[in-house]
PDB file of C-alpha atoms in Angstrom:
ATOM      1  CA  MET A   1       1.412   7.525 -13.678  1.00  0.00           C
ATOM      2  CA  SER A   2      -2.213   8.207 -14.041  1.00  0.00           C
ATOM      3  CA  ASP A   3      -4.046  10.325 -12.069  1.00  0.00           C
ATOM      4  CA  GLY A   4      -7.231   8.315 -11.615  1.00  0.00           C
ATOM      5  CA  SER A   5      -9.385  11.013 -12.597  1.00  0.00           C
ATOM      6  CA  ASP A   6      -9.471  14.285 -14.230  1.00  0.00           C
ATOM      7  CA  GLY A   7      -9.116  16.563 -11.796  1.00  0.00           C
ATOM      8  CA  ASP A   8     -11.440  18.760 -12.631  1.00  0.00           C
ATOM      9  CA  GLY A   9     -14.695  17.252 -11.568  1.00  0.00           C
ATOM     10  CA  GLY A  10     -14.569  13.815 -13.013  1.00  0.00           C
ATOM     11  CA  PRO A  11     -15.847  10.602 -11.412  1.00  0.00           C
ATOM     12  CA  VAL A  12     -13.315   8.921  -8.263  1.00  0.00           C
ATOM     13  CA  ALA A  13     -13.894   5.483  -7.400  1.00  0.00           C
ATOM     14  CA  HIS A  14     -14.238   4.181  -4.426  1.00  0.00           C
ATOM     15  CA  GLY A  15     -14.312   0.714  -2.462  1.00  0.00           C
ATOM     16  CA  PHE A  16     -11.669  -1.675  -2.630  1.00  0.00           C
ATOM     17  CA  PRO A  17     -11.733  -2.992  -6.096  1.00  0.00           C
ATOM     18  CA  HIS A  18      -8.055  -3.900  -6.302  1.00  0.00           C
ATOM     19  CA  LEU A  19      -7.490  -5.376  -2.624  1.00  0.00           C
ATOM     20  CA  ASP A  20      -6.218  -9.067  -4.318  1.00  0.00           C
ATOM     21  CA  ALA A  21      -3.461  -7.032  -6.345  1.00  0.00           C
ATOM     22  CA  VAL A  22      -2.746  -4.493  -3.166  1.00  0.00           C
ATOM     23  CA  ARG A  23      -2.195  -7.906  -0.847  1.00  0.00           C
ATOM     24  CA  SER A  24      -0.254  -9.575  -3.469  1.00  0.00           C
ATOM     25  CA  ALA A  25       1.622  -6.257  -3.897  1.00  0.00           C
ATOM     26  CA  ILE A  26       2.572  -6.413   0.052  1.00  0.00           C
ATOM     27  CA  THR A  27       3.587 -10.017  -0.049  1.00  0.00           C
ATOM     28  CA  ALA A  28       5.767  -9.261  -3.079  1.00  0.00           C
ATOM     29  CA  LEU A  29       7.713  -6.355  -1.328  1.00  0.00           C
ATOM     30  CA  TYR A  30       8.458  -8.480   1.402  1.00  0.00           C
ATOM     31  CA  ARG A  31       9.836 -10.879  -0.426  1.00  0.00           C
ATOM     32  CA  ARG A  32      12.078  -8.933  -2.632  1.00  0.00           C
ATOM     33  CA  ILE A  33      13.406  -6.996   0.569  1.00  0.00           C
ATOM     34  CA  SER A  34      13.017  -8.956   3.300  1.00  0.00           C
ATOM     35  CA  PRO A  35      11.246  -8.116   6.778  1.00  0.00           C
ATOM     36  CA  ASP A  36      14.578  -5.908   8.256  1.00  0.00           C
ATOM     37  CA  GLY A  37      14.272  -4.448   4.852  1.00  0.00           C
ATOM     38  CA  VAL A  38      10.980  -3.203   5.465  1.00  0.00           C
ATOM     39  CA  ARG A  39      11.727  -2.030   9.061  1.00  0.00           C
ATOM     40  CA  ALA A  40      14.294   0.245   7.934  1.00  0.00           C
ATOM     41  CA  TYR A  41      11.393   2.587   6.785  1.00  0.00           C
ATOM     42  CA  ASP A  42      10.338   2.660  10.147  1.00  0.00           C
ATOM     43  CA  THR A  43       9.565   6.642   9.942  1.00  0.00           C
ATOM     44  CA  SER A  44       7.691   8.063   7.156  1.00  0.00           C
ATOM     45  CA  LEU A  45       8.471  11.713   5.402  1.00  0.00           C
ATOM     46  CA  VAL A  46       7.639  14.360   7.652  1.00  0.00           C
ATOM     47  CA  PRO A  47       5.214  16.633   6.395  1.00  0.00           C
ATOM     48  CA  ALA A  48       8.153  19.508   6.289  1.00  0.00           C
ATOM     49  CA  ASP A  49      10.111  17.367   3.431  1.00  0.00           C
ATOM     50  CA  ALA A  50       7.203  17.728   0.977  1.00  0.00           C
ATOM     51  CA  ALA A  51       5.838  21.867   2.063  1.00  0.00           C
ATOM     52  CA  PHE A  52       5.510  23.754  -1.311  1.00  0.00           C
ATOM     53  CA  SER A  53       4.215  27.081  -0.827  1.00  0.00           C
ATOM     54  CA  ASP A  54       3.019  29.467  -3.490  1.00  0.00           C
ATOM     55  CA  VAL A  55       6.504  31.647  -2.774  1.00  0.00           C
ATOM     56  CA  ASP A  56       8.704  28.912  -3.236  1.00  0.00           C
ATOM     57  CA  ASP A  57      10.791  28.729  -6.428  1.00  0.00           C
ATOM     58  CA  LEU A  58       9.281  26.299  -8.628  1.00  0.00           C
ATOM     59  CA  HIS A  59      11.929  24.269 -10.148  1.00  0.00           C
ATOM     60  CA  LEU A  60      14.079  24.564  -7.223  1.00  0.00           C
ATOM     61  CA  GLY A  61      11.108  23.658  -4.657  1.00  0.00           C
ATOM     62  CA  ALA A  62       9.915  20.732  -6.429  1.00  0.00           C
ATOM     63  CA  GLN A  63      13.839  19.456  -6.751  1.00  0.00           C
ATOM     64  CA  ARG A  64      14.190  20.032  -2.948  1.00  0.00           C
ATOM     65  CA  VAL A  65      11.171  17.910  -2.495  1.00  0.00           C
ATOM     66  CA  ALA A  66      12.589  15.032  -4.905  1.00  0.00           C
ATOM     67  CA  GLY A  67      15.574  15.109  -2.910  1.00  0.00           C
ATOM     68  CA  ALA A  68      13.979  14.847   0.071  1.00  0.00           C
ATOM     69  CA  LEU A  69      11.975  11.783  -1.262  1.00  0.00           C
ATOM     70  CA  VAL A  70      15.229  10.045  -2.757  1.00  0.00           C
ATOM     71  CA  ARG A  71      16.822  10.216   0.678  1.00  0.00           C
ATOM     72  CA  HIS A  72      13.315   8.711   2.390  1.00  0.00           C
ATOM     73  CA  LEU A  73      13.037   5.915  -0.176  1.00  0.00           C
ATOM     74  CA  ARG A  74      17.097   4.875   0.302  1.00  0.00           C
ATOM     75  CA  LEU A  75      17.934   5.709  -3.026  1.00  0.00           C
ATOM     76  CA  PRO A  76      21.361   6.523  -4.529  1.00  0.00           C
ATOM     77  CA  GLN A  77      22.035  10.200  -3.896  1.00  0.00           C
ATOM     78  CA  ALA A  78      22.110  11.819  -7.601  1.00  0.00           C
ATOM     79  CA  ARG A  79      20.781  14.844  -8.376  1.00  0.00           C
ATOM     80  CA  VAL A  80      16.787  15.092  -9.105  1.00  0.00           C
ATOM     81  CA  VAL A  81      15.995  16.749 -12.516  1.00  0.00           C
ATOM     82  CA  VAL A  82      11.994  17.720 -12.377  1.00  0.00           C
ATOM     83  CA  GLY A  83      10.897  19.450 -15.275  1.00  0.00           C
ATOM     84  CA  PHE A  84       7.223  20.703 -16.386  1.00  0.00           C
ATOM     85  CA  ARG A  85       5.393  20.099 -19.661  1.00  0.00           C
ATOM     86  CA  ARG A  86       1.507  19.160 -21.006  1.00  0.00           C
ATOM     87  CA  MET A  87       0.786  15.699 -20.934  1.00  0.00           C
ATOM     88  CA  GLU A  88      -1.950  13.590 -20.556  1.00  0.00           C
ATOM     89  CA  HIS A  89      -0.902  12.058 -16.980  1.00  0.00           C
ATOM     90  CA  ALA A  90       0.359  13.552 -14.072  1.00  0.00           C
ATOM     91  CA  ALA A  91       3.772  12.741 -14.085  1.00  0.00           C
ATOM     92  CA  SER A  92       6.408  10.233 -16.056  1.00  0.00           C
ATOM     93  CA  VAL A  93       9.499   9.526 -14.864  1.00  0.00           C
ATOM     94  CA  GLU A  94      12.712   8.506 -17.289  1.00  0.00           C
ATOM     95  CA  LEU A  95      13.843   4.825 -15.750  1.00  0.00           C
ATOM     96  CA  THR A  96      17.664   4.925 -16.461  1.00  0.00           C
ATOM     97  CA  ALA A  97      20.595   3.328 -14.442  1.00  0.00           C
ATOM     98  CA  GLY A  98      21.620   7.022 -13.509  1.00  0.00           C
ATOM     99  CA  PRO A  99      23.366   8.775 -11.962  1.00  0.00           C
ATOM    100  CA  GLU A 100      20.719  11.654 -12.524  1.00  0.00           C
ATOM    101  CA  TYR A 101      16.842  11.369 -12.287  1.00  0.00           C
ATOM    102  CA  PHE A 102      14.493  12.685 -14.767  1.00  0.00           C
ATOM    103  CA  ILE A 103      10.685  13.564 -13.947  1.00  0.00           C
ATOM    104  CA  GLU A 104       8.362  15.203 -15.465  1.00  0.00           C
ATOM    105  CA  LEU A 105       5.646  16.393 -14.043  1.00  0.00           C
ATOM    106  CA  ASN A 106       2.085  17.927 -15.539  1.00  0.00           C
ATOM    107  CA  ASP A 107       1.703  21.653 -16.375  1.00  0.00           C
ATOM    108  CA  ARG A 108      -1.417  21.711 -13.915  1.00  0.00           C
ATOM    109  CA  PHE A 109       1.167  20.948 -11.192  1.00  0.00           C
ATOM    110  CA  ARG A 110       2.854  24.399 -11.443  1.00  0.00           C
ATOM    111  CA  THR A 111      -0.535  25.714  -9.921  1.00  0.00           C
ATOM    112  CA  HIS A 112      -1.315  22.981  -7.545  1.00  0.00           C
ATOM    113  CA  ARG A 113       2.189  22.990  -5.739  1.00  0.00           C
ATOM    114  CA  ARG A 114       0.722  21.443  -2.403  1.00  0.00           C
ATOM    115  CA  ASP A 115       0.381  18.231  -4.962  1.00  0.00           C
ATOM    116  CA  ILE A 116       4.319  17.811  -6.323  1.00  0.00           C
ATOM    117  CA  GLY A 117       5.073  16.211  -3.406  1.00  0.00           C
ATOM    118  CA  ALA A 118       2.811  13.132  -4.152  1.00  0.00           C
ATOM    119  CA  ALA A 119       3.361  13.052  -7.804  1.00  0.00           C
ATOM    120  CA  LEU A 120       6.743  12.697  -7.139  1.00  0.00           C
ATOM    121  CA  ALA A 121       6.617  10.063  -4.397  1.00  0.00           C
ATOM    122  CA  HIS A 122       4.498   7.892  -7.111  1.00  0.00           C
ATOM    123  CA  GLU A 123       7.202   8.421  -9.699  1.00  0.00           C
ATOM    124  CA  ILE A 124      10.116   8.103  -7.386  1.00  0.00           C
ATOM    125  CA  THR A 125       9.064   4.782  -6.347  1.00  0.00           C
ATOM    126  CA  HIS A 126       9.199   4.219 -10.057  1.00  0.00           C
ATOM    127  CA  VAL A 127      12.876   4.127  -9.729  1.00  0.00           C
ATOM    128  CA  LEU A 128      13.110   2.288  -6.511  1.00  0.00           C
ATOM    129  CA  LEU A 129      11.122  -0.963  -7.926  1.00  0.00           C
ATOM    130  CA  HIS A 130      13.039  -0.382 -11.084  1.00  0.00           C
ATOM    131  CA  ARG A 131      16.304  -0.233  -9.208  1.00  0.00           C
ATOM    132  CA  LEU A 132      14.991  -3.419  -7.073  1.00  0.00           C
ATOM    133  CA  GLY A 133      14.244  -5.621 -10.074  1.00  0.00           C
ATOM    134  CA  LEU A 134      10.453  -5.678  -8.738  1.00  0.00           C
ATOM    135  CA  GLU A 135       7.902  -5.546 -11.465  1.00  0.00           C
ATOM    136  CA  LEU A 136       4.705  -7.237 -11.985  1.00  0.00           C
ATOM    137  CA  PRO A 137       3.322  -7.962 -15.570  1.00  0.00           C
ATOM    138  CA  GLY A 138       0.671  -5.814 -17.029  1.00  0.00           C
ATOM    139  CA  THR A 139       0.458  -1.821 -16.612  1.00  0.00           C
ATOM    140  CA  ARG A 140      -2.385  -1.804 -14.427  1.00  0.00           C
ATOM    141  CA  ASP A 141      -0.483  -4.330 -11.491  1.00  0.00           C
ATOM    142  CA  ASN A 142       2.550  -2.435 -11.928  1.00  0.00           C
ATOM    143  CA  GLU A 143       1.085   0.505 -10.953  1.00  0.00           C
ATOM    144  CA  ILE A 144      -0.947  -0.728  -8.366  1.00  0.00           C
ATOM    145  CA  LEU A 145       2.538  -1.702  -7.335  1.00  0.00           C
ATOM    146  CA  THR A 146       3.805   1.415  -7.214  1.00  0.00           C
ATOM    147  CA  ASP A 147       1.142   2.892  -4.927  1.00  0.00           C
ATOM    148  CA  THR A 148       1.158   0.265  -2.756  1.00  0.00           C
ATOM    149  CA  VAL A 149       5.107   0.513  -2.009  1.00  0.00           C
ATOM    150  CA  THR A 150       4.797   4.234  -2.110  1.00  0.00           C
ATOM    151  CA  ALA A 151       2.300   3.865   0.674  1.00  0.00           C
ATOM    152  CA  TYR A 152       4.075   1.171   2.696  1.00  0.00           C
ATOM    153  CA  LEU A 153       7.060   2.686   2.827  1.00  0.00           C
ATOM    154  CA  GLY A 154       6.382   5.397   4.038  1.00  0.00           C
ATOM    155  CA  ALA A 155       5.840   8.578   1.628  1.00  0.00           C
ATOM    156  CA  GLY A 156       2.374   7.330   0.062  1.00  0.00           C
ATOM    157  CA  TRP A 157       0.359   9.320   2.893  1.00  0.00           C
ATOM    158  CA  LEU A 158       0.808  12.113   0.104  1.00  0.00           C
ATOM    159  CA  LEU A 159      -0.947  10.485  -2.600  1.00  0.00           C
ATOM    160  CA  LEU A 160      -4.323   9.923   0.039  1.00  0.00           C
ATOM    161  CA  ASP A 161      -3.703  13.793   1.336  1.00  0.00           C
ATOM    162  CA  ALA A 162      -4.196  14.735  -2.862  1.00  0.00           C
ATOM    163  CA  PHE A 163      -7.822  13.743  -2.634  1.00  0.00           C
ATOM    164  CA  ARG A 164      -9.991  16.381  -2.489  1.00  0.00           C
ATOM    165  CA  GLN A 165     -13.666  16.524  -3.498  1.00  0.00           C
ATOM    166  CA  ASP A 166     -16.277  19.841  -3.304  1.00  0.00           C
ATOM    167  CA  ALA A 167     -19.364  20.587  -4.940  1.00  0.00           C
ATOM    168  CA  VAL A 168     -17.817  21.284  -8.500  1.00  0.00           C
ATOM    169  CA  SER A 169     -14.963  19.814  -8.490  1.00  0.00           C
ATOM    170  CA  SER A 170     -12.457  16.537  -7.729  1.00  0.00           C
ATOM    171  CA  GLN A 171      -8.472  15.284  -7.941  1.00  0.00           C
ATOM    172  CA  LYS A 172      -7.060  11.888  -6.903  1.00  0.00           C
ATOM    173  CA  LEU A 173      -3.641  11.032  -7.905  1.00  0.00           C
ATOM    174  CA  GLY A 174      -2.533   7.421  -8.231  1.00  0.00           C
ATOM    175  CA  TYR A 175      -4.177   4.334  -9.201  1.00  0.00           C
ATOM    176  CA  LEU A 176      -5.539   3.016  -5.956  1.00  0.00           C
ATOM    177  CA  THR A 177      -8.688   3.981  -4.352  1.00  0.00           C
ATOM    178  CA  PRO A 178      -8.588   6.537  -1.808  1.00  0.00           C
ATOM    179  CA  GLU A 179     -10.136   3.772   0.529  1.00  0.00           C
ATOM    180  CA  GLU A 180      -7.197   0.947  -0.908  1.00  0.00           C
ATOM    181  CA  PHE A 181      -4.603   3.941  -0.258  1.00  0.00           C
ATOM    182  CA  GLY A 182      -6.384   4.150   3.437  1.00  0.00           C
ATOM    183  CA  TYR A 183      -6.206   0.277   3.655  1.00  0.00           C
ATOM    184  CA  VAL A 184      -2.127   0.457   2.818  1.00  0.00           C
ATOM    185  CA  LEU A 185      -1.570   3.269   5.107  1.00  0.00           C
ATOM    186  CA  ALA A 186      -3.387   1.050   7.961  1.00  0.00           C
ATOM    187  CA  LYS A 187      -1.439  -1.671   7.413  1.00  0.00           C
ATOM    188  CA  ARG A 188       2.266   0.171   8.075  1.00  0.00           C
ATOM    189  CA  ALA A 189       0.569   1.762  10.769  1.00  0.00           C
ATOM    190  CA  LEU A 190      -0.304  -1.359  12.519  1.00  0.00           C
ATOM    191  CA  VAL A 191       3.490  -2.617  11.674  1.00  0.00           C
ATOM    192  CA  PHE A 192       5.305   0.356  12.885  1.00  0.00           C
ATOM    193  CA  GLY A 193       2.834   2.150  15.406  1.00  0.00           C
ATOM    194  CA  GLU A 194       2.114   5.235  13.865  1.00  0.00           C
ATOM    195  CA  ASP A 195      -1.048   7.185  12.915  1.00  0.00           C
ATOM    196  CA  PRO A 196      -0.774   8.911   9.282  1.00  0.00           C
ATOM    197  CA  SER A 197      -4.045  10.822   9.866  1.00  0.00           C
ATOM    198  CA  VAL A 198      -2.783  13.932  11.741  1.00  0.00           C
ATOM    199  CA  TRP A 199      -0.932  14.689   8.543  1.00  0.00           C
ATOM    200  CA  PHE A 200      -3.576  15.173   6.178  1.00  0.00           C
ATOM    201  CA  THR A 201      -5.032  18.190   5.124  1.00  0.00           C
ATOM    202  CA  SER A 202      -7.945  16.630   3.140  1.00  0.00           C
ATOM    203  CA  PRO A 203     -11.007  15.769   4.881  1.00  0.00           C
ATOM    204  CA  GLN A 204     -11.805  13.582   2.374  1.00  0.00           C
ATOM    205  CA  ALA A 205      -8.393  11.945   2.645  1.00  0.00           C
ATOM    206  CA  TYR A 206      -9.050  11.133   6.694  1.00  0.00           C
ATOM    207  CA  THR A 207     -12.686   9.723   5.871  1.00  0.00           C
ATOM    208  CA  ALA A 208     -11.515   7.670   3.337  1.00  0.00           C
ATOM    209  CA  TYR A 209      -8.453   6.295   5.755  1.00  0.00           C
ATOM    210  CA  THR A 210     -10.747   5.441   8.333  1.00  0.00           C
ATOM    211  CA  ARG A 211     -12.383   3.208   5.886  1.00  0.00           C
ATOM    212  CA  GLY A 212      -9.605   1.798   4.511  1.00  0.00           C
ATOM    213  CA  ARG A 213      -8.115   1.149   8.510  1.00  0.00           C
ATOM    214  CA  ALA A 214     -11.486  -0.922   9.337  1.00  0.00           C
ATOM    215  CA  GLU A 215     -10.790  -3.164   6.243  1.00  0.00           C
ATOM    216  CA  ALA A 216      -7.091  -3.493   7.988  1.00  0.00           C
ATOM    217  CA  LEU A 217      -8.240  -4.496  10.482  1.00  0.00           C
ATOM    218  CA  ARG A 218     -10.990  -6.768   9.627  1.00  0.00           C
ATOM    219  CA  ASP A 219      -7.825  -9.026   8.459  1.00  0.00           C
ATOM    220  CA  LEU A 220      -6.662  -9.528  12.000  1.00  0.00           C
ATOM    221  CA  GLN A 221     -10.011 -10.993  12.921  1.00  0.00           C
ATOM    222  CA  ARG A 222     -10.422 -13.428  10.563  1.00  0.00           C
ATOM    223  CA  PRO A 223     -10.144 -17.408  11.643  1.00  0.00           C
ATOM    224  CA  PRO A 224      -8.223 -19.342  12.270  1.00  0.00           C
ATOM    225  CA  LEU A 225      -6.819 -16.237  14.448  1.00  0.00           C
ATOM    226  CA  THR A 226      -7.893 -15.966  17.926  1.00  0.00           C
ATOM    227  CA  ALA A 227      -9.223 -12.442  17.496  1.00  0.00           C
ATOM    228  CA  ALA A 228     -11.826 -13.862  14.960  1.00  0.00           C
ATOM    229  CA  GLY A 229     -15.572 -13.202  15.797  1.00  0.00           C
ATOM    230  CA  TRP A 230     -18.134 -15.417  16.985  1.00  0.00           C
ATOM    231  CA  ALA A 231     -19.696 -15.833  13.547  1.00  0.00           C
ATOM    232  CA  GLY A 232     -16.310 -16.420  12.018  1.00  0.00           C
ATOM    233  CA  ARG A 233     -15.195 -19.448  14.439  1.00  0.00           C
ATOM    234  CA  ARG A 234     -18.341 -20.783  14.063  1.00  0.00           C
ATOM    235  CA  ARG A 235     -18.083 -20.718  10.016  1.00  0.00           C
ATOM    236  CA  TYR A 236     -14.638 -21.761  10.569  1.00  0.00           C
ATOM    237  CA  ALA A 237     -15.629 -24.802  13.133  1.00  0.00           C
ATOM    238  CA  LYS A 238     -18.152 -26.239  10.350  1.00  0.00           C
ATOM    239  CA  ASP A 239     -15.870 -26.299   7.526  1.00  0.00           C
ATOM    240  CA  ARG A 240     -13.247 -27.917   9.617  1.00  0.00           C
ATOM    241  CA  ARG A 241     -15.605 -30.535  10.519  1.00  0.00           C
ATOM    242  CA  HIS A 242     -16.432 -30.653   6.823  1.00  0.00           C
ATOM    243  CA  ALA A 243     -12.742 -31.077   5.862  1.00  0.00           C
ATOM    244  CA  GLY A 244     -12.157 -34.106   8.314  1.00  0.00           C
ATOM    245  CA  GLY A 245     -14.690 -35.959   6.767  1.00  0.00           C
ATOM    246  CA  ASN A 246     -14.039 -35.076   3.291  1.00  0.00           C
ATOM    247  CA  PRO A 247     -10.378 -35.115   2.507  1.00  0.00           C
ATOM    248  CA  GLY A 248      -9.538 -33.348  -1.020  1.00  0.00           C
ATOM    249  CA  THR A 249     -12.596 -30.953  -1.183  1.00  0.00           C
ATOM    250  CA  ALA A 250     -12.093 -27.583  -2.829  1.00  0.00           C
ATOM    251  CA  PRO A 251     -12.176 -24.848  -0.282  1.00  0.00           C
ATOM    252  CA  ASP A 252     -15.026 -22.434  -0.522  1.00  0.00           C
ATOM    253  CA  PRO A 253     -13.580 -19.148  -2.632  1.00  0.00           C
ATOM    254  CA  SER A 254     -15.457 -16.832   0.190  1.00  0.00           C
ATOM    255  CA  VAL A 255     -13.252 -17.727   3.282  1.00  0.00           C
ATOM    256  CA  PRO A 256      -9.621 -17.032   3.539  1.00  0.00           C
ATOM    257  CA  TYR A 257      -8.594 -20.512   5.045  1.00  0.00           C
ATOM    258  CA  SER A 258      -8.325 -23.908   3.219  1.00  0.00           C
ATOM    259  CA  PHE A 259      -7.794 -27.291   4.931  1.00  0.00           C
ATOM    260  CA  GLU A 260      -5.607 -29.755   3.523  1.00  0.00           C
ATOM    261  CA  GLY A 261      -4.858 -33.313   4.793  1.00  0.00           C
ATOM    262  CA  GLY A 262      -1.934 -35.447   5.132  1.00  0.00           C
ATOM    263  CA  PRO A 263       0.355 -38.087   6.743  1.00  0.00           C
ATOM    264  CA  GLU A 264       0.096 -36.151  10.202  1.00  0.00           C
ATOM    265  CA  GLY A 265      -3.138 -35.232   9.736  1.00  0.00           C
ATOM    266  CA  LEU A 266      -5.208 -31.903   8.867  1.00  0.00           C
ATOM    267  CA  ARG A 267      -3.631 -28.690   8.202  1.00  0.00           C
ATOM    268  CA  VAL A 268      -4.938 -25.438   7.358  1.00  0.00           C
ATOM    269  CA  SER A 269      -3.874 -22.437   5.554  1.00  0.00           C
ATOM    270  CA  PHE A 270      -4.356 -18.781   5.488  1.00  0.00           C
ATOM    271  CA  PRO A 271      -3.044 -15.596   4.752  1.00  0.00           C
ATOM    272  CA  CYS A 272      -0.822 -13.764   7.154  1.00  0.00           C
ATOM    273  CA  PRO A 273      -2.615 -10.610   8.149  1.00  0.00           C
ATOM    274  CA  THR A 274       0.360  -8.505   8.121  1.00  0.00           C
ATOM    275  CA  CYS A 275       2.273  -9.734   4.706  1.00  0.00           C
ATOM    276  CA  HIS A 276      -0.541 -11.967   3.101  1.00  0.00           C
ATOM    277  CA  GLN A 277       2.095 -15.046   2.720  1.00  0.00           C
ATOM    278  CA  ARG A 278      -0.099 -18.249   3.466  1.00  0.00           C
ATOM    279  CA  VAL A 279       0.864 -19.634   6.981  1.00  0.00           C
ATOM    280  CA  ARG A 280      -0.043 -23.160   7.386  1.00  0.00           C
ATOM    281  CA  VAL A 281      -0.469 -24.895  10.689  1.00  0.00           C
ATOM    282  CA  PRO A 282      -1.748 -28.044  12.055  1.00  0.00           C
ATOM    283  CA  VAL A 283      -5.132 -28.277  12.665  1.00  0.00           C
ATOM    284  CA  ARG A 284      -4.732 -28.812  16.881  1.00  0.00           C
ATOM    285  CA  GLY A 285      -6.554 -26.145  18.805  1.00  0.00           C
ATOM    286  CA  ARG A 286      -5.045 -23.328  20.375  1.00  0.00           C
ATOM    287  CA  THR A 287      -1.292 -22.629  18.994  1.00  0.00           C
ATOM    288  CA  ARG A 288       0.956 -19.513  17.899  1.00  0.00           C
ATOM    289  CA  ALA A 289       2.545 -19.589  14.438  1.00  0.00           C
ATOM    290  CA  ARG A 290       5.101 -17.760  13.010  1.00  0.00           C
ATOM    291  CA  CYS A 291       4.512 -16.467   9.516  1.00  0.00           C
ATOM    292  CA  GLY A 292       7.798 -17.603   7.551  1.00  0.00           C
ATOM    293  CA  LEU A 293       8.156 -14.312   5.606  1.00  0.00           C
ATOM    294  CA  CYS A 294       7.387 -11.571   7.796  1.00  0.00           C
ATOM    295  CA  ARG A 295       8.031 -13.351  10.796  1.00  0.00           C
ATOM    296  CA  THR A 296       4.778 -11.837  12.820  1.00  0.00           C
ATOM    297  CA  VAL A 297       4.003 -14.294  15.840  1.00  0.00           C
ATOM    298  CA  LEU A 298       0.228 -15.291  14.746  1.00  0.00           C
ATOM    299  CA  GLU A 299      -2.394 -16.749  17.695  1.00  0.00           C
ATOM    300  CA  CYS A 300      -4.231 -18.865  16.478  1.00  0.00           C
ATOM    301  CA  ASP A 301      -6.840 -21.377  17.200  1.00  0.00           C
ATOM    302  CA  THR A 302      -7.096 -23.934  14.529  1.00  0.00           C
TER     303      THR A 302
END
C-alpha cells in the first residue's frame, strides 16, 4: 500500500483522475461476488471497532482492530500478526494461504495510532481479493481496485478519514484521491441508505465526501435515465435522431450512451448508475429496464 503523499506536507492529488478505473473496479466486484454478495456487507464497520487510543497497547490494539476488520470483510477467522518496521510505504501484507495473516505497518504508525485502522483496512482487503482471485493487471489498477473495494464494502471510510491537511502538513492514505474515496463511499451510501459522513473526524474528509457525492449523484442524472436534466435530454434527442439516420456511426466518447442498429430497430446502451455494467434497451420512449448484473431497476426515457 502506498501513502499517496509523504505524510509530512507532500502534495495530495485531488479531483477524479481515476474515475474510469474506479467504475471498472465496482463492476468487477459485482461480477465476482454477485449482488447478494455485495448486500452481505450492508453495514459498515462501526467507529468503535477501529478506535485506537494512545493508552492502548500497540500490538494488542492493532491485532484487535485487525480482527474486527477480518470479521467485517467476512474472511476466515485466523490470528492476525501485526508488526511495525521502517519501510517506504504505509503497510504491506503477506498473501499466503493462511491460516494466519501477517501484516507489517510503517513505524510511524507507532505514534499515529488513529490511522492504524485505515492502513489495516486496505491490507486486509488485499487478503480478501487474493482469496477471491480478483485482481487487475498492473500495480496501479490493482491498488485502485483494493481502495475501491475497501470503501464499497464498508471499511474504506477509514481511509478517507485519514486524509488531513493544515498549513504545514498533509497526510493521505491509499491510491485514490480524497474525492474519489468520497465518490465510492457515496455510491455505497446510495445502495444501502447510510450516511458515512457522520463518522468523519477530519474536516477535509467531509469536504471530499461532499464533492464525491455530487459526482455520484450525477451518475443518476445522465440520459437516457428519466432523472436527466434538460440539457442532457436535448443532447440525447439530437444524438438519437442522428443515429436513426446514420446507422453504424461511431458514438461520441463525450457522452455515456451509444446507439446500435439491429433487426428490431435502434437500441441504446449506457452504464448502469449502480454497478456501471452496460445496459442495452430498445429505443421506444419511456421504459423500465433492469440491470442484468446488479438487478437495479432503471427508469428510462429512450
